[in-house]
mmCIF file of C-alpha atoms and ligand atoms in Angstrom:
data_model
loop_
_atom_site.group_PDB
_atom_site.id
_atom_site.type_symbol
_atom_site.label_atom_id
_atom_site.label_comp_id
_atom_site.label_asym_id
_atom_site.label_seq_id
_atom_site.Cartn_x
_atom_site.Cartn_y
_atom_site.Cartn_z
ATOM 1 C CA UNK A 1 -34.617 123.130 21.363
ATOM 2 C CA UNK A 2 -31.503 124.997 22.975
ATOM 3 C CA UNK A 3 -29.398 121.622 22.225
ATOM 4 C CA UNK A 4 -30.397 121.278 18.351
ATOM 5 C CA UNK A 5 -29.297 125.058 18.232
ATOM 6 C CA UNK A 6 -26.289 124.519 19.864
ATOM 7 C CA UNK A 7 -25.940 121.314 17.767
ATOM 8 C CA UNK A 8 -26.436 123.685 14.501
ATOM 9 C CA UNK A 9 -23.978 126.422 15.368
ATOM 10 C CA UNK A 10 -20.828 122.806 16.215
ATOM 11 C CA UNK A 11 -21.925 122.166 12.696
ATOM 12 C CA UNK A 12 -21.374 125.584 11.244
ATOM 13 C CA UNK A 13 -18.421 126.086 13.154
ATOM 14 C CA UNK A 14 -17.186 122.913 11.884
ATOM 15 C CA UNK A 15 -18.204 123.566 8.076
ATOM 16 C CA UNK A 16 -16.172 127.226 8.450
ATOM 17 C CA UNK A 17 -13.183 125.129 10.193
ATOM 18 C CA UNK A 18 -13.582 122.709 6.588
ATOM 19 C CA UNK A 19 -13.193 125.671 4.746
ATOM 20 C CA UNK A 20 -10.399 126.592 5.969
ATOM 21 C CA UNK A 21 -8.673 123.441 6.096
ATOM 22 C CA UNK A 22 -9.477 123.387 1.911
ATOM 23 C CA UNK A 23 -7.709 126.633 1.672
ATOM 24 C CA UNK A 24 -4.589 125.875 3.723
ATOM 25 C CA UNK A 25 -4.729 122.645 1.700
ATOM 26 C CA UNK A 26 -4.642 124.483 -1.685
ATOM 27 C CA UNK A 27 -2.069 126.686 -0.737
ATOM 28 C CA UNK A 28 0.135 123.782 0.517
ATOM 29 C CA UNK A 29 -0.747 121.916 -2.971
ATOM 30 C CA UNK A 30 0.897 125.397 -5.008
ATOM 31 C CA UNK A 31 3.726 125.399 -2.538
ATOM 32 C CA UNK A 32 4.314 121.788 -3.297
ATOM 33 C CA UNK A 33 4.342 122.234 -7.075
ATOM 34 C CA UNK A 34 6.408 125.301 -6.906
ATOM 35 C CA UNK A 35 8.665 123.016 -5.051
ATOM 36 C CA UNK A 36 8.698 119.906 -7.280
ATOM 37 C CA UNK A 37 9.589 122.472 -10.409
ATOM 38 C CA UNK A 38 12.277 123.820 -8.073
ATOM 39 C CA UNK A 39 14.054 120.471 -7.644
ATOM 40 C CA UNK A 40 13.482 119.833 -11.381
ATOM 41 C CA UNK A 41 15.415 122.878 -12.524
ATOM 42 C CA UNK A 42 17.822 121.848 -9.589
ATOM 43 C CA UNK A 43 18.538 118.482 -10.896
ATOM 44 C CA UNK A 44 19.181 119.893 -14.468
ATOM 45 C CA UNK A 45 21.635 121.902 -13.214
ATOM 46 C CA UNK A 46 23.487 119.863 -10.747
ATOM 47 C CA UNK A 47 23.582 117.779 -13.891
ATOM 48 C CA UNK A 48 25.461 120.479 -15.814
ATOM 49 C CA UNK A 49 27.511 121.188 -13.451
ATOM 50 C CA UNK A 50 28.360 117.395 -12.713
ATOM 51 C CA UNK A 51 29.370 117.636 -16.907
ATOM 52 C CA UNK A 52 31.477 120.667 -16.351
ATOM 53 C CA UNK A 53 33.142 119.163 -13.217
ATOM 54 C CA UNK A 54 33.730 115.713 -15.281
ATOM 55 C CA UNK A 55 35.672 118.266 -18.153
ATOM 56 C CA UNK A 56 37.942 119.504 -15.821
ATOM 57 C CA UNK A 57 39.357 115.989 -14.837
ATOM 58 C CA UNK A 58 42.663 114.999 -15.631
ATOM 59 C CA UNK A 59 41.783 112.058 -17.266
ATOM 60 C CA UNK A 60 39.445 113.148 -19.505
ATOM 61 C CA UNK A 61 40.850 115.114 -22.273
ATOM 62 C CA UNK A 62 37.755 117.365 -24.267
ATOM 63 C CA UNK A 63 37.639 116.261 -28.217
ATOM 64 C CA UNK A 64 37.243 119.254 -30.587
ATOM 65 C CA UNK A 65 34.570 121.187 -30.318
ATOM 66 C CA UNK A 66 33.270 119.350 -27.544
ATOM 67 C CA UNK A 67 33.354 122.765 -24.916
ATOM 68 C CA UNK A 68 31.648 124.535 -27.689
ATOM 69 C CA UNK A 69 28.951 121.354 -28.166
ATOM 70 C CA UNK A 70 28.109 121.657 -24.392
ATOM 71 C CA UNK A 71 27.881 125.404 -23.762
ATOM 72 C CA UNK A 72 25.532 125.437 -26.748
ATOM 73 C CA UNK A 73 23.528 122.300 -25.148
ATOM 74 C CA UNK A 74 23.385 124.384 -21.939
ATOM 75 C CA UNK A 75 22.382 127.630 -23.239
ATOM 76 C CA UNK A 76 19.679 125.801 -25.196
ATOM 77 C CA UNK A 77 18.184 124.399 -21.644
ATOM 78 C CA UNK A 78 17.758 127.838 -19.935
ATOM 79 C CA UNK A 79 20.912 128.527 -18.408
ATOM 80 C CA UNK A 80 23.662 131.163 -18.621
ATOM 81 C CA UNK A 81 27.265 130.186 -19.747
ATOM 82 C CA UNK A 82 28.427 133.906 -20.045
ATOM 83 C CA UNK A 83 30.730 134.612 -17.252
ATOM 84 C CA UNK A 84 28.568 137.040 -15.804
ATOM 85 C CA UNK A 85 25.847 135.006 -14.661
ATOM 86 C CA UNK A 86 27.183 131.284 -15.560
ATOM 87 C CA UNK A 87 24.924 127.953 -14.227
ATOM 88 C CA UNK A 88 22.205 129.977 -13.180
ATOM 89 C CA UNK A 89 18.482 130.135 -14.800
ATOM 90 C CA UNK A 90 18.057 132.636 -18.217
ATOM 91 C CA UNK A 91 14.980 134.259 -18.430
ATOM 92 C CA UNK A 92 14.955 134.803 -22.514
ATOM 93 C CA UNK A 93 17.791 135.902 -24.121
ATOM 94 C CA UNK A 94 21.002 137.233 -22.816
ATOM 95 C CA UNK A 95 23.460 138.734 -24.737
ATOM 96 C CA UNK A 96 26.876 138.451 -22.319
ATOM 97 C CA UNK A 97 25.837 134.283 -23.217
ATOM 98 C CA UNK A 98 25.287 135.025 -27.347
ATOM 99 C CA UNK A 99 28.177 136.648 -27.469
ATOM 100 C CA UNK A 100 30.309 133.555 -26.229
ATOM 101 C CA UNK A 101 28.259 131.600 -28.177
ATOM 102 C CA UNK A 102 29.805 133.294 -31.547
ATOM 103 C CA UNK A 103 33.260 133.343 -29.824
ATOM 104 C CA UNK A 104 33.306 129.420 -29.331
HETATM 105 ZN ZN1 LIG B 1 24.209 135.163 -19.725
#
């Protein structure tokens, strides 16, 4: 009798040991996802920045309206081109970016 209760309380140890493993588990799953949207917004912007870089070259020489074509572009997915904050995420509007939206 003594052994199938010791038996019983290894088992409920074990089930409160599973439950904890879930939760760490769930937690890492969030941290994961936070991290895969992380590297997404990442890419996007390397990606920008790679463009901007690219504009700057001496062999490539911007056709009209171009600068203005690509600030809009950027603006449009999320980030600032306004000097104050430029290449990093927008959270809504700004109005530093607007305003060198009507200026281009
Ligand atoms: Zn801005």
């Amino acid at each position: 009798m003594a052994d199938k209760q010791a038996v019983l309380r290894q088992v409920e140890f074990l089930q409160e040991r599973i439950g904890e493993f879930y939760q760490d588990l769930g937690a890492l799953k969030l941290l994961i996802s936070d991290l895969v949207e992380e590297n997404r917004q990442l890419s996007v912007e390397n990606a920008h920045l790679r463009d901007r870089a690219r504009m700057y070259t001496e062999e490539h020489v911007p056709a009209p309206g171009e600068a203005a074509h690509y600030l809009g572009q950027l603006y449009d997915d999320g980030f600032h081109i306004c000097n104050v904050n430029y290449g990093s995420l927008r959270q809504g509007d700004c109005l530093f970016c607007l305003q060198s939206l009507q200026r281009t």
